[in-house]
Coordinates of C-alpha atoms and ligand atoms in Angstrom, one line a residue:
X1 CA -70.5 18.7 210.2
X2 CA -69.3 16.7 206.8
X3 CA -72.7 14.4 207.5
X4 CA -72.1 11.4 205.1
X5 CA -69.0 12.9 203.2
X6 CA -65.4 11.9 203.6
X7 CA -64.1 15.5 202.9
X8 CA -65.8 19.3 203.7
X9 CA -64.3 20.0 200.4
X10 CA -66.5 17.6 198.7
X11 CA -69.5 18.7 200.4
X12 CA -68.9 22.5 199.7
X13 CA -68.3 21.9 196.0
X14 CA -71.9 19.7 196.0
X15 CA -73.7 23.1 198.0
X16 CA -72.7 25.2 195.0
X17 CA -76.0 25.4 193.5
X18 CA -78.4 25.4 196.8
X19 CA -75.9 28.9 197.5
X20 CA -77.0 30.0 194.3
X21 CA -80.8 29.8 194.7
X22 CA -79.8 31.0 198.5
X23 CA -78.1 33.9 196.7
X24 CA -80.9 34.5 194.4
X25 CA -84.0 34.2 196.8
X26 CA -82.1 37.0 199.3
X27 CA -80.9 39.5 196.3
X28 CA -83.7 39.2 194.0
X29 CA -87.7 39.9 194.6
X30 CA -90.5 37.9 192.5
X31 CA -90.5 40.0 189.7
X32 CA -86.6 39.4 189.2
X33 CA -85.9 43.0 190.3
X34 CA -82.5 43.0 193.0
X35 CA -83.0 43.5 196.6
X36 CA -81.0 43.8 199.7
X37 CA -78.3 46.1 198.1
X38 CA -78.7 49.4 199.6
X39 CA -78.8 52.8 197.8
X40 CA -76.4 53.9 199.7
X41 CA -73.8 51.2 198.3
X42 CA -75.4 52.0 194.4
X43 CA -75.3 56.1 194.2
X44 CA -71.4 55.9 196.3
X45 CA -70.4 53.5 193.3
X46 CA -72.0 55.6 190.4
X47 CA -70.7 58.6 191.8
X48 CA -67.0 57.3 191.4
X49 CA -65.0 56.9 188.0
X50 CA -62.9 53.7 188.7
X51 CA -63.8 50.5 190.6
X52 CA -60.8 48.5 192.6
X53 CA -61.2 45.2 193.5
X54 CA -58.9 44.2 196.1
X55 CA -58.4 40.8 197.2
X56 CA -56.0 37.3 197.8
X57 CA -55.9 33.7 196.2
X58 CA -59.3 32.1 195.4
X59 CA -60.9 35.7 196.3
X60 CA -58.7 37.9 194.1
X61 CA -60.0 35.2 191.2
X62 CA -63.3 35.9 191.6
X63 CA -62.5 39.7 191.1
X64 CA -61.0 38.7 187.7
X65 CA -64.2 37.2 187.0
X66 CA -66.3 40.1 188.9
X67 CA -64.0 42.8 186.4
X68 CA -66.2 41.9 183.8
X69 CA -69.5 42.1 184.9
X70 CA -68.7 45.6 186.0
X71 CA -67.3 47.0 182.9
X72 CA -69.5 45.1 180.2
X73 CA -73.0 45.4 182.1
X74 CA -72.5 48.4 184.4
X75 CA -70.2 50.3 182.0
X76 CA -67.6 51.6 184.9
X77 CA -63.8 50.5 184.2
X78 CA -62.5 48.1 187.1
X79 CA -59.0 47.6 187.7
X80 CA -58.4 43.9 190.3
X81 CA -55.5 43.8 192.7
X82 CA -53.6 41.4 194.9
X83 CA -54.0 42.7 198.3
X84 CA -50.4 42.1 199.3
X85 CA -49.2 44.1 196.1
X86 CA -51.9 47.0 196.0
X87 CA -50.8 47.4 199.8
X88 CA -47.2 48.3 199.6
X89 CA -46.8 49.4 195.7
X90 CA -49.9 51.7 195.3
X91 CA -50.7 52.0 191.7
X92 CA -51.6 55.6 190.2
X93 CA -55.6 55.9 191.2
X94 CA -58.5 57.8 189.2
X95 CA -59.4 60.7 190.8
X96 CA -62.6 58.6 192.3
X97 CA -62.0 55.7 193.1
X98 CA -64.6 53.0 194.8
X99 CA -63.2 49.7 196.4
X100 CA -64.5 46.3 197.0
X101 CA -62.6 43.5 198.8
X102 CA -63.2 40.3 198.3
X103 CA -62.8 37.6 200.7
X104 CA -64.3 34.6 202.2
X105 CA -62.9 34.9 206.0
X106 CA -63.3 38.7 206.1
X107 CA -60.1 38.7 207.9
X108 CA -57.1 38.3 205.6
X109 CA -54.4 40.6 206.6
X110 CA -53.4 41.6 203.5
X111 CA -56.5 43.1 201.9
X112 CA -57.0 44.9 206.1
X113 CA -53.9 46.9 205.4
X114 CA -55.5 48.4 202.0
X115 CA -58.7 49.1 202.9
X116 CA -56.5 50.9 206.2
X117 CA -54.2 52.7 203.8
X118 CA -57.1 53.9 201.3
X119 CA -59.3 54.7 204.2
X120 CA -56.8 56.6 205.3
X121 CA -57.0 58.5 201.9
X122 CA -60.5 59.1 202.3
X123 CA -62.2 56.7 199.6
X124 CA -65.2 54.7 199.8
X125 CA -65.2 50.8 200.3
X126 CA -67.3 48.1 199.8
X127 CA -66.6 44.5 201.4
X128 CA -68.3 41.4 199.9
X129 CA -67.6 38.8 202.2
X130 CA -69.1 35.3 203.3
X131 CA -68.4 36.0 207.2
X132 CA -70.3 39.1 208.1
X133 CA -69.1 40.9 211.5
X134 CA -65.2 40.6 210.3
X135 CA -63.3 42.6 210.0
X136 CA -63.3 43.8 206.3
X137 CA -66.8 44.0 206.4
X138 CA -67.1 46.0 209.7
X139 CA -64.5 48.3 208.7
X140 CA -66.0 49.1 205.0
X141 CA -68.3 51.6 204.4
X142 CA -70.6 48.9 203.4
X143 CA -71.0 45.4 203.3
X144 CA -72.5 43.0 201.7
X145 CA -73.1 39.0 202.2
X146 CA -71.8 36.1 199.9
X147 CA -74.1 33.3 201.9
X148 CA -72.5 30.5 201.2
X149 CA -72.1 29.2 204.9
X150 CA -69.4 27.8 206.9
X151 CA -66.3 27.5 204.5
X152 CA -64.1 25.0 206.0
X153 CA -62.0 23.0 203.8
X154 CA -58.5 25.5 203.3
X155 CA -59.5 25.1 199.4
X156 CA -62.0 27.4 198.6
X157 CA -65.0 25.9 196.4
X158 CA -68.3 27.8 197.3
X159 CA -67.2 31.0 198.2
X160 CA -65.3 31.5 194.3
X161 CA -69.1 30.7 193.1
X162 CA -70.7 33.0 195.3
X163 CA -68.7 35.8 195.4
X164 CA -68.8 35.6 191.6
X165 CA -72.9 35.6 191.7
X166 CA -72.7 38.4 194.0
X167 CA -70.7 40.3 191.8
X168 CA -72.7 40.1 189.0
X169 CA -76.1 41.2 190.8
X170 CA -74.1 44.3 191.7
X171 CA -73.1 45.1 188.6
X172 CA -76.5 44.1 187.0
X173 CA -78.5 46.7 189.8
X174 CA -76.0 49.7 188.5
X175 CA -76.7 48.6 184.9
X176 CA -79.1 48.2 182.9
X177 CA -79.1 45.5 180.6
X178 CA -81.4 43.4 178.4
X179 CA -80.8 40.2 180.8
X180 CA -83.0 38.7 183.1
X181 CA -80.6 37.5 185.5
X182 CA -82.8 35.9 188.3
X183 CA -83.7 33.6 185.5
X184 CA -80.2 33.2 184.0
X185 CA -79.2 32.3 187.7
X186 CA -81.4 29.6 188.2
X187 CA -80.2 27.9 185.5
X188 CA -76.9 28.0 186.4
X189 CA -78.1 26.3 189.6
X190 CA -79.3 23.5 187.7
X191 CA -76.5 23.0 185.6
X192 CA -74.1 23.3 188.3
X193 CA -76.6 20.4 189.9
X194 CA -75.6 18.4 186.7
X195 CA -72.2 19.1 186.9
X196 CA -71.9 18.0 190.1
X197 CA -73.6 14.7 189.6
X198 CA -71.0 13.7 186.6
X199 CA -68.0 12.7 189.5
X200 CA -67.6 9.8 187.9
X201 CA -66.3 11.3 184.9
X202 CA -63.9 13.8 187.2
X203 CA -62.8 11.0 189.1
X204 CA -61.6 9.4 186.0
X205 CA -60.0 12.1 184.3
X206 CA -58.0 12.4 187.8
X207 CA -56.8 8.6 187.9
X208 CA -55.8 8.5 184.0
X209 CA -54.7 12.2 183.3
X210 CA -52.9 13.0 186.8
X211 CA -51.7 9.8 187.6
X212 CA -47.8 10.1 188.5
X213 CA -47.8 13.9 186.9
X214 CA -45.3 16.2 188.8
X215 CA -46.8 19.0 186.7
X216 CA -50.2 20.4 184.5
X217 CA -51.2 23.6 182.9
X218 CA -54.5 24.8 182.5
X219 CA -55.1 27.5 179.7
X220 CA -57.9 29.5 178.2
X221 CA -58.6 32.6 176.9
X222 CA -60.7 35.7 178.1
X223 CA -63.1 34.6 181.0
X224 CA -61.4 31.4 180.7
X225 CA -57.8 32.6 181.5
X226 CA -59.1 33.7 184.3
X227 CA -61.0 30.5 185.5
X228 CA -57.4 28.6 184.1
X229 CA -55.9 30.6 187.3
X230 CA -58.5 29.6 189.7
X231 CA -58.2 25.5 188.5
X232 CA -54.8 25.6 188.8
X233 CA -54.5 27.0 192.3
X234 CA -57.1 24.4 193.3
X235 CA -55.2 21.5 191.6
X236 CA -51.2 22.5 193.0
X237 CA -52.8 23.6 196.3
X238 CA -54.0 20.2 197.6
X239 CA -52.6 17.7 195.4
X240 CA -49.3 19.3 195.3
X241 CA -48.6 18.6 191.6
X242 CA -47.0 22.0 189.7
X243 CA -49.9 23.7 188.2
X244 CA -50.0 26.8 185.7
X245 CA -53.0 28.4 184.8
X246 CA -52.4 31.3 181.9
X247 CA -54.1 32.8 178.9
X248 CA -53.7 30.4 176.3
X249 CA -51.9 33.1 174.0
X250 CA -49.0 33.3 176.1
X251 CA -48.1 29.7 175.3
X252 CA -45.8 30.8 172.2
X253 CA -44.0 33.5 174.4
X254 CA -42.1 31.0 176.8
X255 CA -44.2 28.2 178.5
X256 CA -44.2 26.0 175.6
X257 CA -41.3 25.0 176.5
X258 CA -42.2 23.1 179.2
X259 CA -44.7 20.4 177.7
X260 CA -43.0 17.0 177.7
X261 CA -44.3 14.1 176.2
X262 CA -47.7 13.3 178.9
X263 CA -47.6 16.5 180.2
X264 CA -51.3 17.1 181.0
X265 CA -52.9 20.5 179.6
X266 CA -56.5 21.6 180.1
X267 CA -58.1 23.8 178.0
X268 CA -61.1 26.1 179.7
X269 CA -63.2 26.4 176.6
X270 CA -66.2 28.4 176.9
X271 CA -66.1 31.6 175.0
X272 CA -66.8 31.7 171.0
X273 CA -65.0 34.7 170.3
X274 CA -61.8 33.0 171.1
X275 CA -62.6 29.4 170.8
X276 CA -60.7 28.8 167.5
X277 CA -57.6 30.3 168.6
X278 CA -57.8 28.2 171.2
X279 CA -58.0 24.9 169.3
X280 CA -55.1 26.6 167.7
X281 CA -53.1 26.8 170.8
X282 CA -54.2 22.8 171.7
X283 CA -53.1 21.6 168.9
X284 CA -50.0 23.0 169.2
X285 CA -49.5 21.7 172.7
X286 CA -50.5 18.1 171.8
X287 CA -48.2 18.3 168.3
X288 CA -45.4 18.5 171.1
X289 CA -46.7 15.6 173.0
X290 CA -49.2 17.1 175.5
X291 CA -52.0 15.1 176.7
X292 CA -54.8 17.5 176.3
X293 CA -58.0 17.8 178.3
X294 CA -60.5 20.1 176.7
X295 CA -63.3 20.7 178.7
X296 CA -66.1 23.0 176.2
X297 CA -69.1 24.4 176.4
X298 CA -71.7 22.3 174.6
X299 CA -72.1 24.6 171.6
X300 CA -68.1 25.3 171.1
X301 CA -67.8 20.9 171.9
X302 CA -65.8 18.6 169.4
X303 CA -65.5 15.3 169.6
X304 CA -62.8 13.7 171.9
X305 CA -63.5 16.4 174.0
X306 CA -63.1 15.3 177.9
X307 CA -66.3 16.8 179.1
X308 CA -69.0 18.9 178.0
X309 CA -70.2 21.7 180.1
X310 CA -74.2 22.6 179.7
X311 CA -74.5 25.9 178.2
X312 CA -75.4 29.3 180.4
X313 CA -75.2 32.8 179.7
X314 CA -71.3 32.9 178.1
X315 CA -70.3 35.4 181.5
X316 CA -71.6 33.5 183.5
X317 CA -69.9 30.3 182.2
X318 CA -67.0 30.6 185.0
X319 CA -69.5 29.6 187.6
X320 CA -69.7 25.7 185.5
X321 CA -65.9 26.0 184.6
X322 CA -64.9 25.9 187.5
X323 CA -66.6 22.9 188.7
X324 CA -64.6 20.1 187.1
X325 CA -61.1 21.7 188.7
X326 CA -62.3 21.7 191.6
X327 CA -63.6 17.6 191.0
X328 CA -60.4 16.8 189.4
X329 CA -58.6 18.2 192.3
X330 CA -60.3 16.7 194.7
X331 CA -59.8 12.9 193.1
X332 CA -56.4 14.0 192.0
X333 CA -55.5 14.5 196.0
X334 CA -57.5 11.7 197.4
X335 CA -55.5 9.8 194.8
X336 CA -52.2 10.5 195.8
X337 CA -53.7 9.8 199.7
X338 CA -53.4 13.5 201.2
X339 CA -55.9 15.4 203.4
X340 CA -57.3 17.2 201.2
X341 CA -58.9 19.8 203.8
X342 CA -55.9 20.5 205.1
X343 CA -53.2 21.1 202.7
X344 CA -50.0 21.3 204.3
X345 CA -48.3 24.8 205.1
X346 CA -51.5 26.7 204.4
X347 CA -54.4 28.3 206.9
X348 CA -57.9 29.0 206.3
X349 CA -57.9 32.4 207.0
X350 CA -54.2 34.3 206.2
X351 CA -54.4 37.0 208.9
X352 CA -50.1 37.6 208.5
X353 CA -49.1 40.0 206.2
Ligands
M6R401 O1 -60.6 34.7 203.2 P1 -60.1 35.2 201.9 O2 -61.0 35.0 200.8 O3 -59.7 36.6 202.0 O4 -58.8 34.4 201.6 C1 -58.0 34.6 200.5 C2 -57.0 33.5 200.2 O5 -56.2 33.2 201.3 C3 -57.8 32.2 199.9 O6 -58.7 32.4 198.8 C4 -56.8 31.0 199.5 O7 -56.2 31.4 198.3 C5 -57.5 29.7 199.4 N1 -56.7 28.7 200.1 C6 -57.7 29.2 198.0 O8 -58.3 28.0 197.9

């Protein structure tokens, strides 16, 4: 039920932070310690050598995002896949490889036939899924829930969030890090609260920056690129303007090329290590005429920045990144009056290969 909301998308992007407490009051205990993730899921993955995330879309973005809280707090390399690829161009695996799929539905067909084919092969797999009893997660080894609830506007909002928080309280029960993470996720809830409350603002940028536009790039570097993917699929997917989301440093290799005078460009800017290359590469888009949209974190901020994102943990910043896209899309589509939980040519749940 969409209660008092005109679109299930809009709701789902407002229950972003009640899934994160959710998330946190089921995987953590009072003292901060994780719960509710077996051993059995925790000795299989320190046991193997490589992690593969396999995965589609919104999902497979996630496991970007997932990549690095598995390498940089649990210290085990992690390679992400498109399902569709993985499953008919294996790559060369370690010799112990562990899977997780990602997916909201459970039941996309393209991330069944891997886990059938390396099943067959005799690995290990892990589904992390928001519909228990699918599929994937029946058919895994193990499973584990994203709680987010019913997902049913086509774009997926809440399930990139929680699948992302999930993630990162696996990775941060094989690790062991100097972070306390139950406390690092409650204030991302609030934050993303605060977010949320700024639509104004989103609804804004949509009307003056996407008004008319047949195409827009989001860019960023590092945790950023990979949020840059996520907002673009989100904007072209409902609104049906062009989007490309890239690292920022690929600009110069070819896609410069493409900015016009107008053309909008937002820059994801949320990581210090790369934030002045990044002004770098915005100037250079707007010196050819770009209009750029830099959304930064409060402590990277300059002024004319379009919005400034309250400051987290800098890996967990994706889960505030994303936020805005998934505003601007939202306004961009109602804008341009389209149903924006029903794209056209697109299902929920992909169960074709
Ligand atoms: O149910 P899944 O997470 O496995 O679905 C994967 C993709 O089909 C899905 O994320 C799709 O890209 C969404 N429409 C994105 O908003």
């Amino acid at each position: 039920d969409k209660g008092t909301y005109p679109y299930y998308m809009l709701k789902e992007v407002d229950e972003q932070a009640v899934v994160a407490r959710n998330l946190s009051a089921h995987y953590f205990d009072e003292e901060g310690n994780v719960q509710g993730i077996g051993c059995g899921i925790t000795d299989s993955i320190k046991e193997a050598d490589r992690l593969y995330i396999v995965a589609a879309g919104t999902s497979y973005h996630a496991g970007l995002v997932g990549k690095r809280y598995f390498e940089q707090w649990a210290g085990i390399p992690t390679e992400v896949h498109i399902a569709s690829e993985f499953a008919y161009d294996q790559p060369m695996l370690s010799k112990k490889p562990f899977f997780i799929f990602l997916s909201q539905s459970g039941e996309t067909a393209d991330s069944r036939e891997v886990l059938d084919n390396i099943k067959r092969q005799g690995f290990p797999a892990l589904t992390i899924a928001n519909v228990m009893n699918s599929t994937l997660t029946r058919e895994a080894d193990f499973a584990l829930p994203v709680l987010a609830g019913p997902e049913i506007a086509v774009a997926s909002t809440k399930a990139y969030t929680a699948q992302i928080i999930v993630q990162a309280i696996l990775a941060y029960a094989l690790g062991d890090v100097d972070l306390d993470l139950k406390a690092e996720l409650a204030k991302v809830a609030v934050e993303i609260s605060a977010i949320t409350d700024d639509k104004d603002c989103f609804k804004k940028i949509a009307d003056e920056d996407l008004k008319g536009q047949k195409s827009a790039f989001y860019i960023g570097r590092g945790l950023d690129a990979a949020v840059a993917l996520e907002a673009a699929l989100k904007l072209k997917e409902i609104s049906y303007i062009q989007t490309e989301g890239f690292a920022a440093g690929e600009l110069k290799h070819g896609t410069i090329s493409l900015i016009e005078d107008g053309t909008p460009v937002f820059a994801l800017l949320t990581q210090a290590k790369t934030a002045g290359l990044l002004r770098g590469e915005v100037a250079q888009v707007a010196a050819r005429g770009a209009n750029t949209i830099v959304i930064s974190s409060k402590s990277l901020a300059k002024e004319g920045d379009a919005y400034v994102l309250p400051e987290v943990n800098e890996l967990l910043m994706p889960l505030l990144a994303v936020i805005p896209a998934q505003l601007i899309a939202y306004y961009a589509t109602l804008a341009r009056g389209l149903d924006v939980d029903r794209p056209r040519n697109l299902a929920k749940s992909v169960t074709v290969q």
